[in-house]
PDB file of C-alpha atoms in Angstrom:
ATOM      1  CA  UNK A1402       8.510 -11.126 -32.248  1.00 71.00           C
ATOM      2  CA  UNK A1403       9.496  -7.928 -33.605  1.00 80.00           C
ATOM      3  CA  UNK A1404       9.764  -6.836 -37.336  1.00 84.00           C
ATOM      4  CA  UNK A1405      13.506  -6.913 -37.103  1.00 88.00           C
ATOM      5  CA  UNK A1406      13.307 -10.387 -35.904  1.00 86.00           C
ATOM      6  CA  UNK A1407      10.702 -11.138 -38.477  1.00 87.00           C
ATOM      7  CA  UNK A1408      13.070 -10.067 -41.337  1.00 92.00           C
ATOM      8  CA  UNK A1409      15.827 -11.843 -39.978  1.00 92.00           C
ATOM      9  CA  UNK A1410      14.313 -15.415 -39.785  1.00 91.00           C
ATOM     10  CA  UNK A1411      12.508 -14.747 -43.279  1.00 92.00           C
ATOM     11  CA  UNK A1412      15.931 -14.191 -44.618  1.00 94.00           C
ATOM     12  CA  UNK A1413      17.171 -17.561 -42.736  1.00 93.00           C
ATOM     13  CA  UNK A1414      14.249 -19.415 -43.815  1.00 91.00           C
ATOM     14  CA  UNK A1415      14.844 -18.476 -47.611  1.00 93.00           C
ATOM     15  CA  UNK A1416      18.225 -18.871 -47.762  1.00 94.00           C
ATOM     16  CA  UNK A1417      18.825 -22.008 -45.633  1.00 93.00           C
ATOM     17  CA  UNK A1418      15.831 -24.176 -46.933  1.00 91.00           C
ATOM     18  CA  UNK A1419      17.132 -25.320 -50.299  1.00 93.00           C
ATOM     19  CA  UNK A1420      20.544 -25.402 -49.320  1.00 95.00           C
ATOM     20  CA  UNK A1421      22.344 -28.238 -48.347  1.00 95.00           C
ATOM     21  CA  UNK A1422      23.094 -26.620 -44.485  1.00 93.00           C
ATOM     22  CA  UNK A1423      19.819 -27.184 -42.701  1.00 87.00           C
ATOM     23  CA  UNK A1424      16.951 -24.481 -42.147  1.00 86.00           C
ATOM     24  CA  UNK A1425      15.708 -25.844 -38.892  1.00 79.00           C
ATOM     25  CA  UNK A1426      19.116 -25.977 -37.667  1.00 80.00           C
ATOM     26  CA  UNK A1427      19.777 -22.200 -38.108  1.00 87.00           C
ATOM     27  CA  UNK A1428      16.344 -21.664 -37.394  1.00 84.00           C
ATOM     28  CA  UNK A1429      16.847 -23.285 -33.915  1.00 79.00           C
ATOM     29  CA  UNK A1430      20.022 -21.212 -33.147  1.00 81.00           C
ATOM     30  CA  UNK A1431      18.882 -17.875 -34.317  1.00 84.00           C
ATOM     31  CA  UNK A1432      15.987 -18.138 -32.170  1.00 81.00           C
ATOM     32  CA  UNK A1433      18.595 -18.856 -29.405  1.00 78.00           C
ATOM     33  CA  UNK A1434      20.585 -15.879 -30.180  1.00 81.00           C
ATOM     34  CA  UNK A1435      17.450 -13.882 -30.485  1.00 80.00           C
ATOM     35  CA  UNK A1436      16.070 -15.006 -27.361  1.00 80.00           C
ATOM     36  CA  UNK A1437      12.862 -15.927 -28.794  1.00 77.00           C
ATOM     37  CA  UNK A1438      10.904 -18.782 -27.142  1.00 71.00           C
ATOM     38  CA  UNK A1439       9.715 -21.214 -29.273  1.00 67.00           C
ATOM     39  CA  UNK A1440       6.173 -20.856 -28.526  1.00 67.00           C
ATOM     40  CA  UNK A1441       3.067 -21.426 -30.683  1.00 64.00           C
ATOM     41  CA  UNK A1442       3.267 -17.751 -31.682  1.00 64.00           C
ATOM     42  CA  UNK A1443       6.106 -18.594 -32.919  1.00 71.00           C
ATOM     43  CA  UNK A1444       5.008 -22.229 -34.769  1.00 71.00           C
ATOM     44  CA  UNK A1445       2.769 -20.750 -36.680  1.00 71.00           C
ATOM     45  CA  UNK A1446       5.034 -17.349 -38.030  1.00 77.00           C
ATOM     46  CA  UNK A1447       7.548 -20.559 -38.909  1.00 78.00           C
ATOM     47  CA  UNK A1448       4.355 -22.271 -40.619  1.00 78.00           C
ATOM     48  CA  UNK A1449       4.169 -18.568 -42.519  1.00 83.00           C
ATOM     49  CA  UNK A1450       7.944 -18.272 -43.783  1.00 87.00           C
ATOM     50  CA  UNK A1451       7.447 -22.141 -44.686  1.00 86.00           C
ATOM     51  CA  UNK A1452       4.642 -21.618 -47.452  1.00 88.00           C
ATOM     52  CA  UNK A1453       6.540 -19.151 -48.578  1.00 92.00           C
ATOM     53  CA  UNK A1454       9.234 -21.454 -49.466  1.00 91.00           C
ATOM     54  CA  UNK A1455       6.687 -23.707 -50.975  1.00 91.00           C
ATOM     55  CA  UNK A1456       5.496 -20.798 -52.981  1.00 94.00           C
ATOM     56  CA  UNK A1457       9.451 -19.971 -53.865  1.00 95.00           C
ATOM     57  CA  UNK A1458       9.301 -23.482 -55.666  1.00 94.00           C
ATOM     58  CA  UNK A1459       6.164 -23.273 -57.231  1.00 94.00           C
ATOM     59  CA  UNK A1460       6.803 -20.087 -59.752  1.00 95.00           C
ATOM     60  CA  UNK A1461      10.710 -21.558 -60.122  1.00 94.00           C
ATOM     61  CA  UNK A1462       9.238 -24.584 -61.446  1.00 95.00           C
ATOM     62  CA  UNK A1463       6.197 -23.543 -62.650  1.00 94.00           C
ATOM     63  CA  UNK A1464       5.947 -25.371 -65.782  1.00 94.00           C
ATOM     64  CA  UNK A1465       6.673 -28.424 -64.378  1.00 94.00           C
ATOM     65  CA  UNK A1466       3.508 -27.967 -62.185  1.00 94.00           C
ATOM     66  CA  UNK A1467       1.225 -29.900 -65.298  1.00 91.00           C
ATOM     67  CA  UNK A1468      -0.376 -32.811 -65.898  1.00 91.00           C
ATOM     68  CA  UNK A1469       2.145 -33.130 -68.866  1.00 93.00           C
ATOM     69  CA  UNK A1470       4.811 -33.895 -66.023  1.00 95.00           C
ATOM     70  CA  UNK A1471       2.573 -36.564 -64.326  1.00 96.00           C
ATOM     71  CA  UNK A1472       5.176 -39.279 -64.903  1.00 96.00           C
ATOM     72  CA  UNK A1473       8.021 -37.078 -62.870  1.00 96.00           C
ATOM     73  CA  UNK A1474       5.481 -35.914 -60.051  1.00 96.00           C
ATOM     74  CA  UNK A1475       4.795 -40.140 -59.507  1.00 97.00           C
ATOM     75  CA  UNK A1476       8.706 -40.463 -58.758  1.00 97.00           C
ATOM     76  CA  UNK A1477       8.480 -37.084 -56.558  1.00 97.00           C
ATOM     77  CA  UNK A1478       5.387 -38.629 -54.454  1.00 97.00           C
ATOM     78  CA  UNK A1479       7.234 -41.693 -54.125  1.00 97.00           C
ATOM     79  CA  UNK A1480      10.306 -40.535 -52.730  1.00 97.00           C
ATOM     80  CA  UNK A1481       8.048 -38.668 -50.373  1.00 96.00           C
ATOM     81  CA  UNK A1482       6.562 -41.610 -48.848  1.00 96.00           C
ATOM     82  CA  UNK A1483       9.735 -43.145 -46.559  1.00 96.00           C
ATOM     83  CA  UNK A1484       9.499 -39.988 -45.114  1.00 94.00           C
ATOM     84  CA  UNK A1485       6.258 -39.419 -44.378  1.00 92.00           C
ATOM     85  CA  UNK A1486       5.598 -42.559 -42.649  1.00 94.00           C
ATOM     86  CA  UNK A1487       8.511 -42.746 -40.726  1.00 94.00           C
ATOM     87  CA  UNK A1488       7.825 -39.397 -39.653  1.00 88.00           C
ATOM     88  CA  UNK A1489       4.491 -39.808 -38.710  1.00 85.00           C
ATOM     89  CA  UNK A1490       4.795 -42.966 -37.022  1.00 88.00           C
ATOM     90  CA  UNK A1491       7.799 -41.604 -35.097  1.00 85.00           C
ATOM     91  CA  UNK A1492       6.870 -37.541 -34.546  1.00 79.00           C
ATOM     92  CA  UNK A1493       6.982 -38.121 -31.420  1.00 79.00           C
ATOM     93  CA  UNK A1494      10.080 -39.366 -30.987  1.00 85.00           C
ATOM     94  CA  UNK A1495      11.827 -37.057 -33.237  1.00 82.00           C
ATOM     95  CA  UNK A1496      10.756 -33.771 -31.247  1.00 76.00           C
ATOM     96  CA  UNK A1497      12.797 -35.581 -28.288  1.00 80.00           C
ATOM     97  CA  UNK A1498      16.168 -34.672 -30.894  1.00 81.00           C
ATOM     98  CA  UNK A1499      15.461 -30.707 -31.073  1.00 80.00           C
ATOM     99  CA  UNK A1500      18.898 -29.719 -29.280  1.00 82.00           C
ATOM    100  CA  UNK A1501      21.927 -27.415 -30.076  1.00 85.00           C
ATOM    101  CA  UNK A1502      24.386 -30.698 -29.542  1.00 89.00           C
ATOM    102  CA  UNK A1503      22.341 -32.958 -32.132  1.00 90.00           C
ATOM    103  CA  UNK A1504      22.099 -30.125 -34.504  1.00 89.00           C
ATOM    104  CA  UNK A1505      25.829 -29.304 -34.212  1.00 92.00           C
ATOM    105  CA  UNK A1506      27.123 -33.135 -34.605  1.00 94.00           C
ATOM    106  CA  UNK A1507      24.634 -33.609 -37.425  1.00 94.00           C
ATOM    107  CA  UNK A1508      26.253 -30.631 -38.849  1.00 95.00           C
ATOM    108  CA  UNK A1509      29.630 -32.154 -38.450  1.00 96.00           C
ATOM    109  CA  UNK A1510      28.899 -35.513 -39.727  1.00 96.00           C
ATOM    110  CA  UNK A1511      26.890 -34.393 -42.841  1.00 96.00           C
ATOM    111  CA  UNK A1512      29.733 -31.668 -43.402  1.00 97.00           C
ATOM    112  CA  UNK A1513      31.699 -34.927 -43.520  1.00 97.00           C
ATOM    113  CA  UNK A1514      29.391 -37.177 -45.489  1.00 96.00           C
ATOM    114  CA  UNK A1515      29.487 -34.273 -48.636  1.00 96.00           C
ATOM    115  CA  UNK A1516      33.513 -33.876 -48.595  1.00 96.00           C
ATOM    116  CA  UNK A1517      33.329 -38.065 -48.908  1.00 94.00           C
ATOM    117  CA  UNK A1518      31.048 -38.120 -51.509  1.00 93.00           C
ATOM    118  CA  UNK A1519      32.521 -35.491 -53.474  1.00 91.00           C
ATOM    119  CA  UNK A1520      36.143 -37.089 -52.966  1.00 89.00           C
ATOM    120  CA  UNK A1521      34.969 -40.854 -53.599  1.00 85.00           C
ATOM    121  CA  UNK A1522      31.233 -42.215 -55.178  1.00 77.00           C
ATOM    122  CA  UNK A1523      30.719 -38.719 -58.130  1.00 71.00           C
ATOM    123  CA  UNK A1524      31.521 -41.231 -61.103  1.00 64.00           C
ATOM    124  CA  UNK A1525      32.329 -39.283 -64.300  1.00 62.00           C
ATOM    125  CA  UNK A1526      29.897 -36.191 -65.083  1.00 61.00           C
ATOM    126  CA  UNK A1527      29.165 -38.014 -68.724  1.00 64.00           C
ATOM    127  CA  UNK A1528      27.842 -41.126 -66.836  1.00 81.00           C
ATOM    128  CA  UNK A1529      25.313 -39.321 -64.347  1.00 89.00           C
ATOM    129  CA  UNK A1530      21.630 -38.096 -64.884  1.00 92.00           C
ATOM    130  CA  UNK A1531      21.593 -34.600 -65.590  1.00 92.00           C
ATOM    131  CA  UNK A1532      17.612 -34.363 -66.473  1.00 94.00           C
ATOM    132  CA  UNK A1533      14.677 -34.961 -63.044  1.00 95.00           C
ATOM    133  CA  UNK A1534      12.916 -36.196 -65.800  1.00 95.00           C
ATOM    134  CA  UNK A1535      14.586 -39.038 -66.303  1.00 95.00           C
ATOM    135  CA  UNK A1536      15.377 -40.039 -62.650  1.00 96.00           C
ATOM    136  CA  UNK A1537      13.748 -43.753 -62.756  1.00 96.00           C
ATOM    137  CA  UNK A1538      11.201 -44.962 -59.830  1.00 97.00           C
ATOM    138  CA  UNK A1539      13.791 -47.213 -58.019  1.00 97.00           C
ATOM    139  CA  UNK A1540      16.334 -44.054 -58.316  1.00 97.00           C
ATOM    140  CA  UNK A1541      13.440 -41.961 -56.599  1.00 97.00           C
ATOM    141  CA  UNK A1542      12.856 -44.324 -53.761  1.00 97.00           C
ATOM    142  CA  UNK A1543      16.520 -44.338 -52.810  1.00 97.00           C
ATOM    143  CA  UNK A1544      16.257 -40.723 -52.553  1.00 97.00           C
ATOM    144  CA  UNK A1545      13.561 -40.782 -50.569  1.00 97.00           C
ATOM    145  CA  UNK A1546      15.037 -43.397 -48.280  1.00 97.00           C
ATOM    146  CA  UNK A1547      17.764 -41.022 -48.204  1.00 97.00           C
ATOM    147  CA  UNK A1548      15.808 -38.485 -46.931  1.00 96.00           C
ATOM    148  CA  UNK A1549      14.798 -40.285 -43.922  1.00 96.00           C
ATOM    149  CA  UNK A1550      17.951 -39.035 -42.014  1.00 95.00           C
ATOM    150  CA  UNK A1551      16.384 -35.416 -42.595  1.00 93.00           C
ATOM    151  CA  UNK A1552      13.863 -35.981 -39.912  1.00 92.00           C
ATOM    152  CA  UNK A1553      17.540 -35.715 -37.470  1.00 92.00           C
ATOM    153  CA  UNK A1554      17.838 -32.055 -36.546  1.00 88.00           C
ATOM    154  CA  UNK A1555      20.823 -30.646 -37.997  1.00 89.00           C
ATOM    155  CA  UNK A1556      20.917 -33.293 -41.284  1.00 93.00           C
ATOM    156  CA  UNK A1557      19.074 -30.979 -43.870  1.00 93.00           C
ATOM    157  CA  UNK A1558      16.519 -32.145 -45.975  1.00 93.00           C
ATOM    158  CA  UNK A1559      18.028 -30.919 -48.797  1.00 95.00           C
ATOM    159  CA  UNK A1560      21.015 -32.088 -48.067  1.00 96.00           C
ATOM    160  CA  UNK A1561      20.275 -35.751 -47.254  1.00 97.00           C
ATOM    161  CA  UNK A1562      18.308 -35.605 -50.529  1.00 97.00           C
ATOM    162  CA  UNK A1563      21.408 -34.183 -52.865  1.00 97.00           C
ATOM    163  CA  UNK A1564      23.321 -36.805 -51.142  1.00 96.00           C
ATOM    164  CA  UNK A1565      21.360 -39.795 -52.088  1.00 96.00           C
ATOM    165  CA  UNK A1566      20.339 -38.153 -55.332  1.00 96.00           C
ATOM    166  CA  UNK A1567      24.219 -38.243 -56.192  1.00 94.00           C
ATOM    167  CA  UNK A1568      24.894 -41.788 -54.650  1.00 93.00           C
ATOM    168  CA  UNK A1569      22.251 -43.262 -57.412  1.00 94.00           C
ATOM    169  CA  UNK A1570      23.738 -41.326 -60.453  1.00 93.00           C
ATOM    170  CA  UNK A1571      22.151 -37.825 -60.887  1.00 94.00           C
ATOM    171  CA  UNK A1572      24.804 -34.915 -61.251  1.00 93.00           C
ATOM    172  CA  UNK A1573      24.923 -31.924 -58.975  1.00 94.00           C
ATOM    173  CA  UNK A1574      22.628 -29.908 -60.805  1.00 94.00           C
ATOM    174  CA  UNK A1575      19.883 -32.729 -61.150  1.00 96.00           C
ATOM    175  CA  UNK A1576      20.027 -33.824 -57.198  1.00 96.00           C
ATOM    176  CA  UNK A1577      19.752 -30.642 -56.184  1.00 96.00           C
ATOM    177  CA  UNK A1578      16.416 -29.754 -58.613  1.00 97.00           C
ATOM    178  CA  UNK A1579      14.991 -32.997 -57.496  1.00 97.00           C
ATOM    179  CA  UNK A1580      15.545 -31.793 -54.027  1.00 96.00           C
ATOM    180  CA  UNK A1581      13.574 -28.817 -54.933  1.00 96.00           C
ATOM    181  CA  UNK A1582      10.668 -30.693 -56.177  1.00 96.00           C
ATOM    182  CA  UNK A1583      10.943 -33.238 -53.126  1.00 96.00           C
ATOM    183  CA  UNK A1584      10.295 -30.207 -50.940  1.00 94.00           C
ATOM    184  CA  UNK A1585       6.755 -29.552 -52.230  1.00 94.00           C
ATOM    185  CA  UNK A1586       4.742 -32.897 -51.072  1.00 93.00           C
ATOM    186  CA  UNK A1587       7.191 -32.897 -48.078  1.00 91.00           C
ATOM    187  CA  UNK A1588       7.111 -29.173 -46.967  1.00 88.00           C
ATOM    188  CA  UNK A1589       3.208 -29.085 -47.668  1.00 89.00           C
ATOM    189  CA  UNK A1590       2.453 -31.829 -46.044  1.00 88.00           C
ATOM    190  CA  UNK A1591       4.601 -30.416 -42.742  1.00 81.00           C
ATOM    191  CA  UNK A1592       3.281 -27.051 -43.388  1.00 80.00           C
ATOM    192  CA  UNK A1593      -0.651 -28.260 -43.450  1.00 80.00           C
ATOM    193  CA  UNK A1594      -0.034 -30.362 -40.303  1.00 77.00           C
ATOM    194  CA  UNK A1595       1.251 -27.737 -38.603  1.00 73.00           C
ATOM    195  CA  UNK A1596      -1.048 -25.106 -39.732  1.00 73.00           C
ATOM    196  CA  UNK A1597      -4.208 -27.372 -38.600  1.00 76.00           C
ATOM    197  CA  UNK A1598      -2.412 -27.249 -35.023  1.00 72.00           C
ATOM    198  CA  UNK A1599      -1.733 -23.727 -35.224  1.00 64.00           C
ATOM    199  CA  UNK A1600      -4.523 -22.158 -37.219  1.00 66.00           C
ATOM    200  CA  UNK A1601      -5.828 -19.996 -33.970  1.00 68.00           C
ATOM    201  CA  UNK A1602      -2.601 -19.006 -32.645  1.00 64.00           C
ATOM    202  CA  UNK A1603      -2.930 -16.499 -35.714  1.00 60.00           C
ATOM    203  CA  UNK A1604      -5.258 -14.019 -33.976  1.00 59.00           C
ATOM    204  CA  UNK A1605      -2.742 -13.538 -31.035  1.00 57.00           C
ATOM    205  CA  UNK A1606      -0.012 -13.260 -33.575  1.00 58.00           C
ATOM    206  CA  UNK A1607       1.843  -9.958 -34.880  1.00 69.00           C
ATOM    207  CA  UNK A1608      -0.069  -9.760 -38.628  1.00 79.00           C
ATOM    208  CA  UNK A1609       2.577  -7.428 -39.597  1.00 84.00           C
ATOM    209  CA  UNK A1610       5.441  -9.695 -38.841  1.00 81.00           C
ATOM    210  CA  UNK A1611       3.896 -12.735 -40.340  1.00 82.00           C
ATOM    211  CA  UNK A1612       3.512 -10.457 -43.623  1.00 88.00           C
ATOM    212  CA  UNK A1613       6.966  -9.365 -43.457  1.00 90.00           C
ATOM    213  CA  UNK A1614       8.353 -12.815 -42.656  1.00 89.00           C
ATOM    214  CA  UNK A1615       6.352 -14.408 -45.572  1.00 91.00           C
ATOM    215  CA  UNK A1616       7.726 -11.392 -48.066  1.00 94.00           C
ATOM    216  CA  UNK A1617      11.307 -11.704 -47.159  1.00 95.00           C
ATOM    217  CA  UNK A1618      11.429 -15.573 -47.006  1.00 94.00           C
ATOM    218  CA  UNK A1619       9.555 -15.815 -50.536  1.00 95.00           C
ATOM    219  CA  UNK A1620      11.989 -13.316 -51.806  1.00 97.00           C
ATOM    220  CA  UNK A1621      14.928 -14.873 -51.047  1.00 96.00           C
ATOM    221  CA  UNK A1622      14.459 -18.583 -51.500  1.00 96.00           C
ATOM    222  CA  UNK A1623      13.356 -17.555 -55.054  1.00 96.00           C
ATOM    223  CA  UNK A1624      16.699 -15.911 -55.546  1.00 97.00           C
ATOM    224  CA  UNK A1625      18.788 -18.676 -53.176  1.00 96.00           C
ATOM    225  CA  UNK A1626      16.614 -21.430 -55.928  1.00 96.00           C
ATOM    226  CA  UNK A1627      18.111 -19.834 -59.139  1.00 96.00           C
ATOM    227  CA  UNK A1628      21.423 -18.528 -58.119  1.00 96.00           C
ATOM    228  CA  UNK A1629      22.355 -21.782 -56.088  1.00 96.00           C
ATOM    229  CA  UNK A1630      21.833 -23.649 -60.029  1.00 95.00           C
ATOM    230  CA  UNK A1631      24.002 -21.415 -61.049  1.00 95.00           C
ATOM    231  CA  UNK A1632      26.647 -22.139 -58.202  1.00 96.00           C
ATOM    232  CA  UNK A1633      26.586 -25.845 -59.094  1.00 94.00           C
ATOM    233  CA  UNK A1634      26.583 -25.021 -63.208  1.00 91.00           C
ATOM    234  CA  UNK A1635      30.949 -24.265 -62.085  1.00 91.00           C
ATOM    235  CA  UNK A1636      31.266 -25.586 -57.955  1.00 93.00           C
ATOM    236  CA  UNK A1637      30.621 -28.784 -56.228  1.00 93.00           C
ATOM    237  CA  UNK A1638      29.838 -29.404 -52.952  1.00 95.00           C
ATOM    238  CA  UNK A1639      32.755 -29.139 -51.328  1.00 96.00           C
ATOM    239  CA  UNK A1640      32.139 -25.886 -49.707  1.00 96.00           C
ATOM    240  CA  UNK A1641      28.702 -26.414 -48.638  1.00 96.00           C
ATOM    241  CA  UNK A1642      30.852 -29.760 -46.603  1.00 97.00           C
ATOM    242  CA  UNK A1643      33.446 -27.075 -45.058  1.00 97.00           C
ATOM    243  CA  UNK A1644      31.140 -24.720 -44.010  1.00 97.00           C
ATOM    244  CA  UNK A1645      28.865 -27.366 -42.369  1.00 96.00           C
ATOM    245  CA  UNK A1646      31.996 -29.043 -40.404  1.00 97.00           C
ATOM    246  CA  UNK A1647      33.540 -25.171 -39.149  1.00 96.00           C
ATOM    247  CA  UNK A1648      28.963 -24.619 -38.032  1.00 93.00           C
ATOM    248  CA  UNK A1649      28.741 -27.081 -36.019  1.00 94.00           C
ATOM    249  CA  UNK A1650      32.060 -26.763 -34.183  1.00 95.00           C
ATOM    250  CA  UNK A1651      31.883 -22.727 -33.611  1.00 90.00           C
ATOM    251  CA  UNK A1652      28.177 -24.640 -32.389  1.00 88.00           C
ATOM    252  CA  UNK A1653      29.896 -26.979 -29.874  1.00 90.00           C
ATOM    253  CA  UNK A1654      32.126 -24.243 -28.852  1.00 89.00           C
ATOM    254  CA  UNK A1655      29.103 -21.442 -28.024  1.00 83.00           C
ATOM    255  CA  UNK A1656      27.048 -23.995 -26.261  1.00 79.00           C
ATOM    256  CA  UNK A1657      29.361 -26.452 -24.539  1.00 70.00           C
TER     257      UNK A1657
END
């Protein structure tokens, strides 16, 4: 992997994760483009630019990182747990979806799911949730359910966690800080699995690159964090829908 390619997937990494469009997915089909194999070289530099996401959402929400906030972190762990046993009972079964075509048509039919939602099931902004910290433990186990269909390549985490975040009454800006907060337990607990597999593919790997890969994905999923809040302070979803829909066509085009 070369610094150029290093800088480019950082950038990917950061700007994809906590956006409703699906990291892996782009991930996946810049690699393609790049002609880089996916090799565990390559695992563990993703491992890299994923703790740096983590990191992106720990000095964001830094406050929130106390024992004072014990009572939101309970609803955060237990919208992590669908997830993390259906993925670990099923891991294997899940790698057996990495392709462009289930990417793409997950692109299409979450790209779908958003315009629907936006159109249909937002009630009134003065009726919805706008504080995490009072999302309620049933509301937080939807959202984790929710987050289920994330472990489909393509889906987004993020976004099937805005989605089902919005479904049980939080507004846009809400869902999508619970998101980021869902990412930590869920991203770490990826992230450490992965790095135990991976640990000594480091030695063989290009330190440099991992560096620059960690910088640049830090960098800008801190930025991507704060300005996307800002996005949803005026916007709604419905262009994150549009552009997912027009992805995974130009997707089904390239590669069919």
């Amino acid at each position: 992997m070369t610094l150029s390619d290093s800088v480019l997937l950082g950038i990917i990494e950061g700007f994809t994760e906590f956006l409703p469009i699906s990291s892996t997915g782009h991930l996946i089909v810049a690699s393609q483009f790049l002609g880089i194999d996916q090799t565990n070289v390559t695992k563990a530099y993703e491992v890299i630019i994923q703790f740096a996401a983590i990191l992106a959402v720990v000095l964001n929400y830094r406050e929130k990182f106390t024992f004072k906030h014990i009572s939101l972190w309970t609803k955060v762990f237990l919208a992590f747990l669908p997830i993390g046993a259906v993925g670990f009972v099923f891991s294997h079964q899940i790698k057996e979806l990495f392709s462009i075509t289930i990417v793409a048509t997950m692109f299409i039919i979450g790209g779908f799911i958003f315009l629907l939602v936006e159109k249909f099931y937002i009630p009134k902004e003065k009726e919805l949730i706008t504080n995490v910290e009072d999302v309620t433990l049933k509301q937080s186990l939807w959202i984790g359910i929710a987050q289920i269909f994330a472990l489909i390549p393509g889906t987004s985490r993020a976004g099937a966690t805005i989605i089902g975040a919005l479904l049980v009454g939080l507004n846009r800006k809400a869902s999508a800080e619970f998101s980021f907060l869902l990412a930590f337990p869920v991203m770490s607990a990826v992230s450490g699995y992965d790095l135990l597999k991976h640990y000594h593919e480091f030695s063989s790997a290009n330190i440099e690159a991992l560096a620059v890969g960690f910088v640049v994905a830090f960098a800008v999923a801190y930025l991507t964090i704060k300005l996307f809040l800002k996005f949803l302070e005026k916007f709604t979803f419905v262009a994150f829908g549009v552009y997912r829909i027009l992805f995974g066509v130009i997707l089904l085009t390239l590669f069919n």
